[in-house]
């Protein structure tokens, strides 16, 4: 690159600065909702020490995250999937691992008690919880064997074989068997019929982003999408806007029950914007005590151009931002360009709608990111080490965390406007340690971090990047310099071997002494000139700089130490005791059920895990305030430790002297009382670290070895579907290496193809070797060793 004289270079910097500040003047205000969010899982997340208990894993990791400065953890979907998969095939909205259905209790995240404990422990460490929501489809209609799931009257969508009867167990109707008769009589809340999915009489379409059937029965949020099953025993009438109204009600229930703080919204381009805006409004402003507020963290997954993402934000009235896929394209170019990308052009890749004005407050809505579970699908060996990539399953090309330019991409993502998202497999090395499935999250040896990323997070938080206005100070082919006004100057260099040295304007006062907090420049300091310029030296990406730093420098005033600390947070949960929620099967948690008529028997609301000497505040809200009720707390030994009795709202408090599980129950105080629903709420503080093993319900004698759930064995997905017989592609996510038999049956049950292969822990991408042309139609593909199957449409 041509070298400029100091005068010419300073003039160029001035012109660039004027252009940048003109373009970014709107974003120069202090703003809220800026968080460093860790995606707390990878695509096929699994750890053998925490089988079907990811909430326990994250809880054990929480103290390390707090020490790093993580503001929030994005948790995977936590509602029951039909195959105990990773969460993206939701079955029952109201089953958080507390009902025994589909042949198991826990979700991949854990049982409900473990989920709530994980949330509370994150809060106790000062970390917010971002809940992943899947709103565009449901999946897995039918009992554990699929019986009862098919409605012969359903309109054909050519992908789901009319499996659109969704019935759920409840306290009133547990799963006594897996027959169609039992399944179709289950009365759990939010049952669904074929008219609730595309196509239906209210929306006869299966095309376009909103209506195409991609992943299962595709939810229709249109006003006229309602009706009844042709063959279900439990068959309540539905009314207009059934899916929209019930999803809204569920989301408010979900936020109150779990106590999460923000939301990540899956595949938002695949259902109407008007529905999304409705749901966000209610989570933010119509959830009573659980309101997230107008500045609640919310981010939608819209894979598209900057203008498309900006338009979606406008359509949902700026209640949510999006992942900045446009910026991510530029970050990918840094890596794929191998040093030939013009890194100075990177700011131009950002989406336009990054900061919005809400009720007089500027709020960061955009989310810069480098990788996530949809862009990162490695092939792994039996130990979990990377051996290749399932590129056909990636929404956008992956960025290899072992690439030397990874640090430069994260330096940019943490420097620009927005709430940066850190991907688990980028921050933590699980790709070549041989301990992907067996590490302890507490151990830095078992689960090492990438020091560059840990350093960048430290700089972002302790140097207070986001408190300073975002200003682009230098743009050259190999050097981008960004200032967070009077907080820090970040240099980014994508050259593999050459240092980059640039003199830039800044807002620091003349005479301010700056040092490089990346450590790349050792103990060297620079001083801001009388004309408020300073020379920034940024190392190459080859790791030869002091500390092994790659491709970035961070300059800020000397004398700054660790000063960023988020205070411990309390957690609040609210349980609803009703007959259409919960489950009384002996293999379930035994929670739920309304207070029974003419009985003083207790109903269990739920359990909380409380720190020693931390107060519990609890309430009971009746639906009939004229009847005397009792709400009580029991310790882990089953001893009553606190209770309140009376009419109307009941309020009590209790401070345990020992850490552990405490159970909340309620009952009628008189046998003359009729049945009634009620609500139980508790606010408390969990410990930051759990004493002993993080084994949840398995710590108690209430679950015998015969009722413990086997660990999840596999998740099966097909893409494309529909397809042709010469291109049947499947992905099988497994936790163990073993032989697998893939069988394909036609509608008559005749086996038309079979082959055996070997699969390994992680994502296994397979293409069937079908040697003959099969006729168009619906087929069933199954892998018996893992008890998974899926409908397949050949065209």
JSON list of C-alpha atoms in Angstrom, two decimals, residues 519-640:
[
{"chain": "A", "resi": 519, "resn": "UNK", "atom": "CA", "xyz": [-0.66, -6.39, 25.90]},
{"chain": "A", "resi": 520, "resn": "UNK", "atom": "CA", "xyz": [0.52, -6.67, 22.30]},
{"chain": "A", "resi": 521, "resn": "UNK", "atom": "CA", "xyz": [2.76, -3.59, 22.69]},
{"chain": "A", "resi": 522, "resn": "UNK", "atom": "CA", "xyz": [4.17, -4.65, 26.02]},
{"chain": "A", "resi": 523, "resn": "UNK", "atom": "CA", "xyz": [4.71, -1.75, 28.43]},
{"chain": "A", "resi": 524, "resn": "UNK", "atom": "CA", "xyz": [4.91, 0.89, 25.69]},
{"chain": "A", "resi": 525, "resn": "UNK", "atom": "CA", "xyz": [2.70, 3.96, 26.06]},
{"chain": "A", "resi": 526, "resn": "UNK", "atom": "CA", "xyz": [1.70, 6.77, 23.70]},
{"chain": "A", "resi": 527, "resn": "UNK", "atom": "CA", "xyz": [0.72, 10.34, 24.52]},
{"chain": "A", "resi": 528, "resn": "UNK", "atom": "CA", "xyz": [-2.09, 12.31, 22.91]},
{"chain": "A", "resi": 529, "resn": "UNK", "atom": "CA", "xyz": [-0.70, 15.36, 21.09]},
{"chain": "A", "resi": 530, "resn": "UNK", "atom": "CA", "xyz": [-1.76, 18.95, 21.55]},
{"chain": "A", "resi": 531, "resn": "UNK", "atom": "CA", "xyz": [-3.85, 18.64, 18.38]},
{"chain": "A", "resi": 532, "resn": "UNK", "atom": "CA", "xyz": [-5.54, 15.51, 19.80]},
{"chain": "A", "resi": 533, "resn": "UNK", "atom": "CA", "xyz": [-3.85, 12.96, 17.59]},
{"chain": "A", "resi": 534, "resn": "UNK", "atom": "CA", "xyz": [-2.21, 9.75, 18.69]},
{"chain": "A", "resi": 535, "resn": "UNK", "atom": "CA", "xyz": [-0.26, 6.98, 16.97]},
{"chain": "A", "resi": 536, "resn": "UNK", "atom": "CA", "xyz": [-1.83, 3.52, 17.16]},
{"chain": "A", "resi": 537, "resn": "UNK", "atom": "CA", "xyz": [0.31, 0.42, 16.64]},
{"chain": "A", "resi": 538, "resn": "UNK", "atom": "CA", "xyz": [-1.57, -2.84, 15.94]},
{"chain": "A", "resi": 539, "resn": "UNK", "atom": "CA", "xyz": [0.08, -6.26, 15.64]},
{"chain": "A", "resi": 540, "resn": "UNK", "atom": "CA", "xyz": [-0.33, -8.73, 12.77]},
{"chain": "A", "resi": 541, "resn": "UNK", "atom": "CA", "xyz": [-2.41, -11.89, 13.02]},
{"chain": "A", "resi": 542, "resn": "UNK", "atom": "CA", "xyz": [0.49, -14.34, 13.31]},
{"chain": "A", "resi": 543, "resn": "UNK", "atom": "CA", "xyz": [0.65, -14.28, 17.11]},
{"chain": "A", "resi": 544, "resn": "UNK", "atom": "CA", "xyz": [4.23, -12.96, 17.33]},
{"chain": "A", "resi": 545, "resn": "UNK", "atom": "CA", "xyz": [3.21, -9.91, 19.39]},
{"chain": "A", "resi": 546, "resn": "UNK", "atom": "CA", "xyz": [3.71, -9.82, 23.13]},
{"chain": "A", "resi": 547, "resn": "UNK", "atom": "CA", "xyz": [1.27, -12.17, 24.80]},
{"chain": "A", "resi": 548, "resn": "UNK", "atom": "CA", "xyz": [0.67, -13.89, 21.48]},
{"chain": "A", "resi": 549, "resn": "UNK", "atom": "CA", "xyz": [-2.00, -11.32, 20.56]},
{"chain": "A", "resi": 550, "resn": "UNK", "atom": "CA", "xyz": [-3.41, -11.55, 17.05]},
{"chain": "A", "resi": 551, "resn": "UNK", "atom": "CA", "xyz": [-4.58, -8.66, 14.92]},
{"chain": "A", "resi": 552, "resn": "UNK", "atom": "CA", "xyz": [-5.82, -6.11, 17.47]},
{"chain": "A", "resi": 553, "resn": "UNK", "atom": "CA", "xyz": [-4.77, -3.49, 19.98]},
{"chain": "A", "resi": 554, "resn": "UNK", "atom": "CA", "xyz": [-6.83, -1.61, 22.59]},
{"chain": "A", "resi": 555, "resn": "UNK", "atom": "CA", "xyz": [-5.55, 1.75, 23.80]},
{"chain": "A", "resi": 556, "resn": "UNK", "atom": "CA", "xyz": [-6.93, 3.53, 26.87]},
{"chain": "A", "resi": 557, "resn": "UNK", "atom": "CA", "xyz": [-5.65, 5.72, 29.71]},
{"chain": "A", "resi": 558, "resn": "UNK", "atom": "CA", "xyz": [-3.15, 4.08, 32.02]},
{"chain": "A", "resi": 559, "resn": "UNK", "atom": "CA", "xyz": [-4.12, 2.96, 35.49]},
{"chain": "A", "resi": 560, "resn": "UNK", "atom": "CA", "xyz": [-7.39, 1.16, 34.74]},
{"chain": "A", "resi": 561, "resn": "UNK", "atom": "CA", "xyz": [-7.91, -2.17, 36.48]},
{"chain": "A", "resi": 562, "resn": "UNK", "atom": "CA", "xyz": [-10.78, -4.61, 36.79]},
{"chain": "A", "resi": 563, "resn": "UNK", "atom": "CA", "xyz": [-13.78, -2.50, 37.74]},
{"chain": "A", "resi": 564, "resn": "UNK", "atom": "CA", "xyz": [-16.74, -4.10, 35.99]},
{"chain": "A", "resi": 565, "resn": "UNK", "atom": "CA", "xyz": [-18.92, -6.12, 38.31]},
{"chain": "A", "resi": 566, "resn": "UNK", "atom": "CA", "xyz": [-22.60, -6.91, 37.95]},
{"chain": "A", "resi": 567, "resn": "UNK", "atom": "CA", "xyz": [-24.45, -7.21, 41.24]},
{"chain": "A", "resi": 568, "resn": "UNK", "atom": "CA", "xyz": [-26.21, -10.41, 42.25]},
{"chain": "A", "resi": 569, "resn": "UNK", "atom": "CA", "xyz": [-29.82, -10.59, 41.13]},
{"chain": "A", "resi": 570, "resn": "UNK", "atom": "CA", "xyz": [-32.85, -12.14, 42.76]},
{"chain": "A", "resi": 571, "resn": "UNK", "atom": "CA", "xyz": [-35.09, -14.49, 40.80]},
{"chain": "A", "resi": 572, "resn": "UNK", "atom": "CA", "xyz": [-38.88, -14.61, 40.70]},
{"chain": "A", "resi": 573, "resn": "UNK", "atom": "CA", "xyz": [-41.00, -17.52, 39.47]},
{"chain": "A", "resi": 574, "resn": "UNK", "atom": "CA", "xyz": [-44.77, -17.82, 39.34]},
{"chain": "A", "resi": 575, "resn": "UNK", "atom": "CA", "xyz": [-46.50, -21.21, 39.14]},
{"chain": "A", "resi": 576, "resn": "UNK", "atom": "CA", "xyz": [-50.11, -21.68, 38.14]},
{"chain": "A", "resi": 577, "resn": "UNK", "atom": "CA", "xyz": [-51.94, -24.53, 39.83]},
{"chain": "A", "resi": 578, "resn": "UNK", "atom": "CA", "xyz": [-54.49, -25.79, 37.30]},
{"chain": "A", "resi": 579, "resn": "UNK", "atom": "CA", "xyz": [-55.72, -29.17, 36.10]},
{"chain": "A", "resi": 580, "resn": "UNK", "atom": "CA", "xyz": [-54.66, -28.55, 32.49]},
{"chain": "A", "resi": 581, "resn": "UNK", "atom": "CA", "xyz": [-51.05, -27.91, 33.55]},
{"chain": "A", "resi": 582, "resn": "UNK", "atom": "CA", "xyz": [-48.48, -30.15, 35.21]},
{"chain": "A", "resi": 583, "resn": "UNK", "atom": "CA", "xyz": [-48.69, -33.92, 35.52]},
{"chain": "A", "resi": 584, "resn": "UNK", "atom": "CA", "xyz": [-49.42, -36.43, 38.30]},
{"chain": "A", "resi": 585, "resn": "UNK", "atom": "CA", "xyz": [-47.79, -39.43, 36.64]},
{"chain": "A", "resi": 586, "resn": "UNK", "atom": "CA", "xyz": [-45.45, -41.14, 39.11]},
{"chain": "A", "resi": 587, "resn": "UNK", "atom": "CA", "xyz": [-42.59, -40.58, 36.66]},
{"chain": "A", "resi": 588, "resn": "UNK", "atom": "CA", "xyz": [-43.21, -36.82, 36.46]},
{"chain": "A", "resi": 589, "resn": "UNK", "atom": "CA", "xyz": [-42.30, -34.08, 38.93]},
{"chain": "A", "resi": 590, "resn": "UNK", "atom": "CA", "xyz": [-45.83, -34.34, 40.33]},
{"chain": "A", "resi": 591, "resn": "UNK", "atom": "CA", "xyz": [-46.44, -30.61, 40.08]},
{"chain": "A", "resi": 592, "resn": "UNK", "atom": "CA", "xyz": [-49.63, -28.75, 39.17]},
{"chain": "A", "resi": 593, "resn": "UNK", "atom": "CA", "xyz": [-53.32, -29.42, 39.54]},
{"chain": "A", "resi": 594, "resn": "UNK", "atom": "CA", "xyz": [-55.93, -27.06, 40.96]},
{"chain": "A", "resi": 595, "resn": "UNK", "atom": "CA", "xyz": [-56.82, -27.21, 44.64]},
{"chain": "A", "resi": 596, "resn": "UNK", "atom": "CA", "xyz": [-59.35, -30.07, 44.80]},
{"chain": "A", "resi": 597, "resn": "UNK", "atom": "CA", "xyz": [-62.91, -29.60, 46.03]},
{"chain": "A", "resi": 598, "resn": "UNK", "atom": "CA", "xyz": [-63.82, -30.81, 49.54]},
{"chain": "A", "resi": 599, "resn": "UNK", "atom": "CA", "xyz": [-60.19, -31.58, 50.29]},
{"chain": "A", "resi": 600, "resn": "UNK", "atom": "CA", "xyz": [-57.29, -30.07, 52.20]},
{"chain": "A", "resi": 601, "resn": "UNK", "atom": "CA", "xyz": [-54.72, -32.09, 50.29]},
{"chain": "A", "resi": 602, "resn": "UNK", "atom": "CA", "xyz": [-51.67, -30.12, 49.19]},
{"chain": "A", "resi": 603, "resn": "UNK", "atom": "CA", "xyz": [-50.86, -29.45, 45.57]},
{"chain": "A", "resi": 604, "resn": "UNK", "atom": "CA", "xyz": [-47.19, -28.89, 44.71]},
{"chain": "A", "resi": 605, "resn": "UNK", "atom": "CA", "xyz": [-46.44, -25.71, 42.80]},
{"chain": "A", "resi": 606, "resn": "UNK", "atom": "CA", "xyz": [-42.70, -26.22, 42.35]},
{"chain": "A", "resi": 607, "resn": "UNK", "atom": "CA", "xyz": [-39.25, -26.16, 43.86]},
{"chain": "A", "resi": 608, "resn": "UNK", "atom": "CA", "xyz": [-36.56, -23.50, 44.25]},
{"chain": "A", "resi": 609, "resn": "UNK", "atom": "CA", "xyz": [-32.89, -23.78, 45.13]},
{"chain": "A", "resi": 610, "resn": "UNK", "atom": "CA", "xyz": [-32.02, -21.12, 47.71]},
{"chain": "A", "resi": 611, "resn": "UNK", "atom": "CA", "xyz": [-28.73, -19.89, 49.14]},
{"chain": "A", "resi": 612, "resn": "UNK", "atom": "CA", "xyz": [-28.10, -20.12, 52.87]},
{"chain": "A", "resi": 613, "resn": "UNK", "atom": "CA", "xyz": [-29.33, -17.07, 54.81]},
{"chain": "A", "resi": 614, "resn": "UNK", "atom": "CA", "xyz": [-31.05, -15.70, 51.70]},
{"chain": "A", "resi": 615, "resn": "UNK", "atom": "CA", "xyz": [-34.65, -14.63, 52.22]},
{"chain": "A", "resi": 616, "resn": "UNK", "atom": "CA", "xyz": [-37.57, -16.15, 50.33]},
{"chain": "A", "resi": 617, "resn": "UNK", "atom": "CA", "xyz": [-40.58, -13.92, 49.76]},
{"chain": "A", "resi": 618, "resn": "UNK", "atom": "CA", "xyz": [-43.65, -15.89, 48.71]},
{"chain": "A", "resi": 619, "resn": "UNK", "atom": "CA", "xyz": [-47.25, -15.17, 47.72]},
{"chain": "A", "resi": 620, "resn": "UNK", "atom": "CA", "xyz": [-50.45, -16.99, 46.90]},
{"chain": "A", "resi": 621, "resn": "UNK", "atom": "CA", "xyz": [-52.98, -15.38, 44.56]},
{"chain": "A", "resi": 622, "resn": "UNK", "atom": "CA", "xyz": [-56.41, -17.10, 44.59]},
{"chain": "A", "resi": 623, "resn": "UNK", "atom": "CA", "xyz": [-59.03, -16.99, 41.88]},
{"chain": "A", "resi": 624, "resn": "UNK", "atom": "CA", "xyz": [-61.70, -16.99, 44.62]},
{"chain": "A", "resi": 625, "resn": "UNK", "atom": "CA", "xyz": [-60.59, -14.59, 47.32]},
{"chain": "A", "resi": 626, "resn": "UNK", "atom": "CA", "xyz": [-63.43, -15.49, 49.68]},
{"chain": "A", "resi": 627, "resn": "UNK", "atom": "CA", "xyz": [-62.09, -18.94, 50.58]},
{"chain": "A", "resi": 628, "resn": "UNK", "atom": "CA", "xyz": [-59.45, -19.64, 53.19]},
{"chain": "A", "resi": 629, "resn": "UNK", "atom": "CA", "xyz": [-56.30, -21.14, 51.65]},
{"chain": "A", "resi": 630, "resn": "UNK", "atom": "CA", "xyz": [-52.83, -22.10, 52.86]},
{"chain": "A", "resi": 631, "resn": "UNK", "atom": "CA", "xyz": [-49.49, -21.63, 51.13]},
{"chain": "A", "resi": 632, "resn": "UNK", "atom": "CA", "xyz": [-46.45, -23.34, 52.61]},
{"chain": "A", "resi": 633, "resn": "UNK", "atom": "CA", "xyz": [-42.73, -23.98, 52.20]},
{"chain": "A", "resi": 634, "resn": "UNK", "atom": "CA", "xyz": [-41.17, -27.37, 52.93]},
{"chain": "A", "resi": 635, "resn": "UNK", "atom": "CA", "xyz": [-37.46, -28.12, 53.17]},
{"chain": "A", "resi": 636, "resn": "UNK", "atom": "CA", "xyz": [-35.70, -30.99, 51.41]},
{"chain": "A", "resi": 637, "resn": "UNK", "atom": "CA", "xyz": [-36.55, -33.32, 54.30]},
{"chain": "A", "resi": 638, "resn": "UNK", "atom": "CA", "xyz": [-40.26, -32.66, 53.81]},
{"chain": "A", "resi": 639, "resn": "UNK", "atom": "CA", "xyz": [-40.55, -30.57, 56.98]},
{"chain": "A", "resi": 640, "resn": "UNK", "atom": "CA", "xyz": [-42.90, -27.59, 56.97]}
]
